[in-house]
mmCIF file of C-alpha atoms in Angstrom:
data_model
loop_
_atom_site.group_PDB
_atom_site.id
_atom_site.type_symbol
_atom_site.label_atom_id
_atom_site.label_comp_id
_atom_site.label_asym_id
_atom_site.label_seq_id
_atom_site.Cartn_x
_atom_site.Cartn_y
_atom_site.Cartn_z
ATOM 1 C CA UNK A 1 0.348 0.306 0.270
ATOM 2 C CA UNK A 2 2.776 2.539 0.714
ATOM 3 C CA UNK A 3 4.802 1.657 -2.025
ATOM 4 C CA UNK A 4 1.458 2.499 -4.205
ATOM 5 C CA UNK A 5 0.263 5.561 -2.731
ATOM 6 C CA UNK A 6 3.865 6.885 -2.436
ATOM 7 C CA UNK A 7 3.892 6.673 -6.448
ATOM 8 C CA UNK A 8 0.602 7.236 -7.434
ATOM 9 C CA UNK A 9 0.127 10.966 -4.816
ATOM 10 C CA UNK A 10 4.146 11.641 -5.931
ATOM 11 C CA UNK A 11 3.348 11.275 -10.163
ATOM 12 C CA UNK A 12 -0.299 12.371 -9.794
ATOM 13 C CA UNK A 13 1.441 15.977 -8.249
ATOM 14 C CA UNK A 14 3.921 16.003 -10.792
ATOM 15 C CA UNK A 15 1.881 15.586 -13.558
ATOM 16 C CA UNK A 16 -1.640 18.085 -12.369
ATOM 17 C CA UNK A 17 1.274 21.231 -11.409
ATOM 18 C CA UNK A 18 3.036 19.789 -14.729
ATOM 19 C CA UNK A 19 0.008 20.028 -17.075
ATOM 20 C CA UNK A 20 -0.609 23.724 -14.648
ATOM 21 C CA UNK A 21 2.329 25.526 -15.477
ATOM 22 C CA UNK A 22 3.201 23.926 -18.845
ATOM 23 C CA UNK A 23 -0.314 24.418 -19.972
ATOM 24 C CA UNK A 24 -1.078 27.709 -18.905
ATOM 25 C CA UNK A 25 2.110 29.618 -19.389
ATOM 26 C CA UNK A 26 2.288 31.763 -22.400
ATOM 27 C CA UNK A 27 4.483 31.649 -25.020
ATOM 28 C CA UNK A 28 5.906 35.021 -24.849
ATOM 29 C CA UNK A 29 6.913 34.281 -20.811
ATOM 30 C CA UNK A 30 9.145 31.561 -22.221
ATOM 31 C CA UNK A 31 10.447 32.121 -25.508
ATOM 32 C CA UNK A 32 13.438 34.816 -24.560
ATOM 33 C CA UNK A 33 15.316 31.894 -23.134
ATOM 34 C CA UNK A 34 13.741 28.331 -24.177
ATOM 35 C CA UNK A 35 12.178 27.244 -27.277
ATOM 36 C CA UNK A 36 8.630 26.059 -27.203
ATOM 37 C CA UNK A 37 10.335 22.635 -29.544
ATOM 38 C CA UNK A 38 12.680 22.195 -26.007
ATOM 39 C CA UNK A 39 9.282 22.879 -23.822
ATOM 40 C CA UNK A 40 8.213 20.107 -25.036
ATOM 41 C CA UNK A 41 10.861 17.859 -25.016
ATOM 42 C CA UNK A 42 11.010 18.912 -21.152
ATOM 43 C CA UNK A 43 7.124 17.825 -21.560
ATOM 44 C CA UNK A 44 7.637 14.255 -22.799
ATOM 45 C CA UNK A 45 10.644 13.635 -21.078
ATOM 46 C CA UNK A 46 9.294 14.686 -17.177
ATOM 47 C CA UNK A 47 5.835 13.808 -18.005
ATOM 48 C CA UNK A 48 6.406 10.351 -19.346
ATOM 49 C CA UNK A 49 8.449 9.836 -16.555
ATOM 50 C CA UNK A 50 6.288 11.016 -13.328
ATOM 51 C CA UNK A 51 3.506 9.887 -15.719
ATOM 52 C CA UNK A 52 4.837 6.021 -15.769
ATOM 53 C CA UNK A 53 5.808 5.948 -11.961
ATOM 54 C CA UNK A 54 2.137 6.972 -11.236
ATOM 55 C CA UNK A 55 0.974 4.652 -14.147
ATOM 56 C CA UNK A 56 3.259 1.757 -10.703
ATOM 57 C CA UNK A 57 1.733 2.818 -9.044
ATOM 58 C CA UNK A 58 -2.092 3.387 -9.897
ATOM 59 C CA UNK A 59 -1.668 -0.099 -10.766
ATOM 60 C CA UNK A 60 -0.223 -1.499 -7.446
ATOM 61 C CA UNK A 61 -3.459 0.475 -6.278
ATOM 62 C CA UNK A 62 -5.773 -0.616 -8.299
ATOM 63 C CA UNK A 63 -5.337 -4.214 -8.447
ATOM 64 C CA UNK A 64 -4.865 -3.947 -4.479
ATOM 65 C CA UNK A 65 -8.570 -2.678 -4.271
ATOM 66 C CA UNK A 66 -9.631 -4.937 -6.597
ATOM 67 C CA UNK A 67 -8.061 -8.633 -5.390
ATOM 68 C CA UNK A 68 -7.712 -7.596 -2.192
ATOM 69 C CA UNK A 69 -10.963 -9.236 -0.093
ATOM 70 C CA UNK A 70 -10.960 -7.171 3.053
ATOM 71 C CA UNK A 71 -10.312 -4.059 0.583
ATOM 72 C CA UNK A 72 -12.941 -4.279 -2.178
ATOM 73 C CA UNK A 73 -15.515 -5.204 0.652
ATOM 74 C CA UNK A 74 -14.992 -1.656 2.452
ATOM 75 C CA UNK A 75 -14.797 -0.008 -1.438
ATOM 76 C CA UNK A 76 -17.738 1.812 -2.219
ATOM 77 C CA UNK A 77 -18.417 1.103 -6.075
ATOM 78 C CA UNK A 78 -17.853 4.500 -7.050
ATOM 79 C CA UNK A 79 -13.713 4.753 -5.399
ATOM 80 C CA UNK A 80 -13.204 1.355 -7.672
ATOM 81 C CA UNK A 81 -14.716 3.425 -10.526
ATOM 82 C CA UNK A 82 -12.699 6.495 -10.206
ATOM 83 C CA UNK A 83 -9.824 4.820 -10.348
ATOM 84 C CA UNK A 84 -10.409 3.487 -13.254
ATOM 85 C CA UNK A 85 -11.114 6.204 -15.108
ATOM 86 C CA UNK A 86 -7.859 7.529 -13.634
ATOM 87 C CA UNK A 87 -5.852 4.747 -14.957
ATOM 88 C CA UNK A 88 -7.783 5.507 -18.303
ATOM 89 C CA UNK A 89 -6.495 9.092 -18.381
ATOM 90 C CA UNK A 90 -3.242 7.994 -17.223
ATOM 91 C CA UNK A 91 -2.857 5.547 -20.117
ATOM 92 C CA UNK A 92 -3.991 8.249 -22.787
ATOM 93 C CA UNK A 93 -1.876 10.607 -21.195
ATOM 94 C CA UNK A 94 0.807 8.136 -21.822
ATOM 95 C CA UNK A 95 0.270 7.395 -25.160
ATOM 96 C CA UNK A 96 0.172 11.102 -26.947
ATOM 97 C CA UNK A 97 3.972 10.909 -25.816
ATOM 98 C CA UNK A 98 4.806 9.101 -29.533
ATOM 99 C CA UNK A 99 2.667 11.295 -31.194
ATOM 100 C CA UNK A 100 4.131 14.532 -29.335
ATOM 101 C CA UNK A 101 7.260 13.109 -30.080
ATOM 102 C CA UNK A 102 6.439 13.248 -33.581
ATOM 103 C CA UNK A 103 5.417 17.219 -33.166
ATOM 104 C CA UNK A 104 8.464 17.968 -31.823
ATOM 105 C CA UNK A 105 11.040 19.405 -34.154
ATOM 106 C CA UNK A 106 7.389 22.826 -34.659
ATOM 107 C CA UNK A 107 5.874 21.507 -31.330
ATOM 108 C CA UNK A 108 2.509 22.748 -32.847
ATOM 109 C CA UNK A 109 0.465 20.179 -30.689
ATOM 110 C CA UNK A 110 1.330 22.051 -27.590
ATOM 111 C CA UNK A 111 1.175 24.872 -28.832
ATOM 112 C CA UNK A 112 -2.328 24.736 -29.924
ATOM 113 C CA UNK A 113 -3.333 22.910 -26.377
ATOM 114 C CA UNK A 114 -1.366 25.269 -24.624
ATOM 115 C CA UNK A 115 -3.342 28.069 -26.344
ATOM 116 C CA UNK A 116 -6.674 26.390 -25.870
ATOM 117 C CA UNK A 117 -6.198 25.983 -21.800
ATOM 118 C CA UNK A 118 -5.354 29.421 -21.797
ATOM 119 C CA UNK A 119 -8.719 30.366 -23.689
ATOM 120 C CA UNK A 120 -10.278 28.150 -21.106
ATOM 121 C CA UNK A 121 -8.789 29.918 -18.408
ATOM 122 C CA UNK A 122 -9.674 33.034 -19.496
ATOM 123 C CA UNK A 123 -13.158 32.499 -20.679
ATOM 124 C CA UNK A 124 -12.480 32.617 -24.033
ATOM 125 C CA UNK A 125 -13.468 29.618 -25.395
ATOM 126 C CA UNK A 126 -12.159 28.755 -28.961
ATOM 127 C CA UNK A 127 -11.517 24.733 -29.764
ATOM 128 C CA UNK A 128 -11.419 24.938 -33.013
ATOM 129 C CA UNK A 129 -7.807 24.437 -33.299
ATOM 130 C CA UNK A 130 -8.033 21.454 -31.771
ATOM 131 C CA UNK A 131 -9.819 19.740 -34.345
ATOM 132 C CA UNK A 132 -6.236 18.943 -36.406
ATOM 133 C CA UNK A 133 -4.790 16.944 -33.500
ATOM 134 C CA UNK A 134 -4.518 13.952 -33.453
ATOM 135 C CA UNK A 135 -7.214 11.298 -31.702
ATOM 136 C CA UNK A 136 -5.511 10.297 -28.378
ATOM 137 C CA UNK A 137 -5.424 14.447 -27.948
ATOM 138 C CA UNK A 138 -8.427 15.050 -27.692
ATOM 139 C CA UNK A 139 -9.834 11.708 -26.167
ATOM 140 C CA UNK A 140 -7.598 13.043 -23.170
ATOM 141 C CA UNK A 141 -9.245 16.602 -23.014
ATOM 142 C CA UNK A 142 -12.903 15.078 -22.618
ATOM 143 C CA UNK A 143 -11.519 12.483 -20.334
ATOM 144 C CA UNK A 144 -10.046 15.384 -18.460
ATOM 145 C CA UNK A 145 -12.504 17.616 -17.947
ATOM 146 C CA UNK A 146 -14.916 14.699 -17.496
ATOM 147 C CA UNK A 147 -12.960 13.969 -14.338
ATOM 148 C CA UNK A 148 -13.393 17.934 -13.287
ATOM 149 C CA UNK A 149 -17.329 17.109 -13.645
ATOM 150 C CA UNK A 150 -16.923 14.087 -11.432
ATOM 151 C CA UNK A 151 -14.629 16.075 -8.899
ATOM 152 C CA UNK A 152 -17.111 17.062 -6.463
ATOM 153 C CA UNK A 153 -19.375 14.242 -6.492
ATOM 154 C CA UNK A 154 -16.313 11.402 -5.604
ATOM 155 C CA UNK A 155 -13.529 10.855 -3.357
ATOM 156 C CA UNK A 156 -11.440 13.191 -5.534
ATOM 157 C CA UNK A 157 -12.329 16.560 -2.955
ATOM 158 C CA UNK A 158 -9.811 14.845 -0.641
ATOM 159 C CA UNK A 159 -7.173 16.569 -2.877
ATOM 160 C CA UNK A 160 -8.294 19.731 -1.253
ATOM 161 C CA UNK A 161 -7.903 18.739 2.011
ATOM 162 C CA UNK A 162 -4.181 18.346 1.143
ATOM 163 C CA UNK A 163 -3.809 22.092 -0.752
ATOM 164 C CA UNK A 164 -4.857 23.404 2.621
ATOM 165 C CA UNK A 165 -3.358 21.693 4.829
ATOM 166 C CA UNK A 166 0.542 21.694 4.998
ATOM 167 C CA UNK A 167 -0.508 19.264 8.473
ATOM 168 C CA UNK A 168 -1.589 16.918 5.893
ATOM 169 C CA UNK A 169 1.343 15.128 4.503
ATOM 170 C CA UNK A 170 2.938 14.853 7.984
ATOM 171 C CA UNK A 171 -0.437 12.533 9.318
ATOM 172 C CA UNK A 172 -0.677 9.427 9.436
ATOM 173 C CA UNK A 173 -1.253 5.809 7.541
ATOM 174 C CA UNK A 174 -5.393 5.889 8.036
ATOM 175 C CA UNK A 175 -6.624 2.721 9.065
ATOM 176 C CA UNK A 176 -9.988 2.306 7.581
ATOM 177 C CA UNK A 177 -12.289 -0.969 9.338
ATOM 178 C CA UNK A 178 -16.420 -1.609 8.524
ATOM 179 C CA UNK A 179 -18.686 -2.051 11.373
ATOM 180 C CA UNK A 180 -20.449 -4.436 9.254
#
């Protein structure tokens, strides 16, 4: 549990902040010291490593939740569904890596995705440029937005308690026992 949980959380936090910083930083901010293709290669390598770390951890957690009878008994169906959705999203993200690598010279895909994300963030949506992207990017975007919709209705809301409290980082592990 500890290995799976730590690998998953380290990987997912790196991916979350990597996506947020990478997509929401305007091109003019970094173009004086880094090309878009260099930024894309950094994203491919660091995101690939973090994605693999997260994949190993999430697979361990998912396996435990499915095949450990005690954990399966105390788990709710939505817990399992969210883990599966996150696992599929992670697989889709890893599938995008070869497509990103193919666009590494001109960084076209990254610039289109960053423009889309910045427009969403500033309430000026325009998805017309997404039409030309490869299918894994589009499916990854749709499932990502779906996860944001599911966020308040699942145990994913525990993320906010982690961001809100530094004490959360040093809390002891919880032991959950059913009263049944």
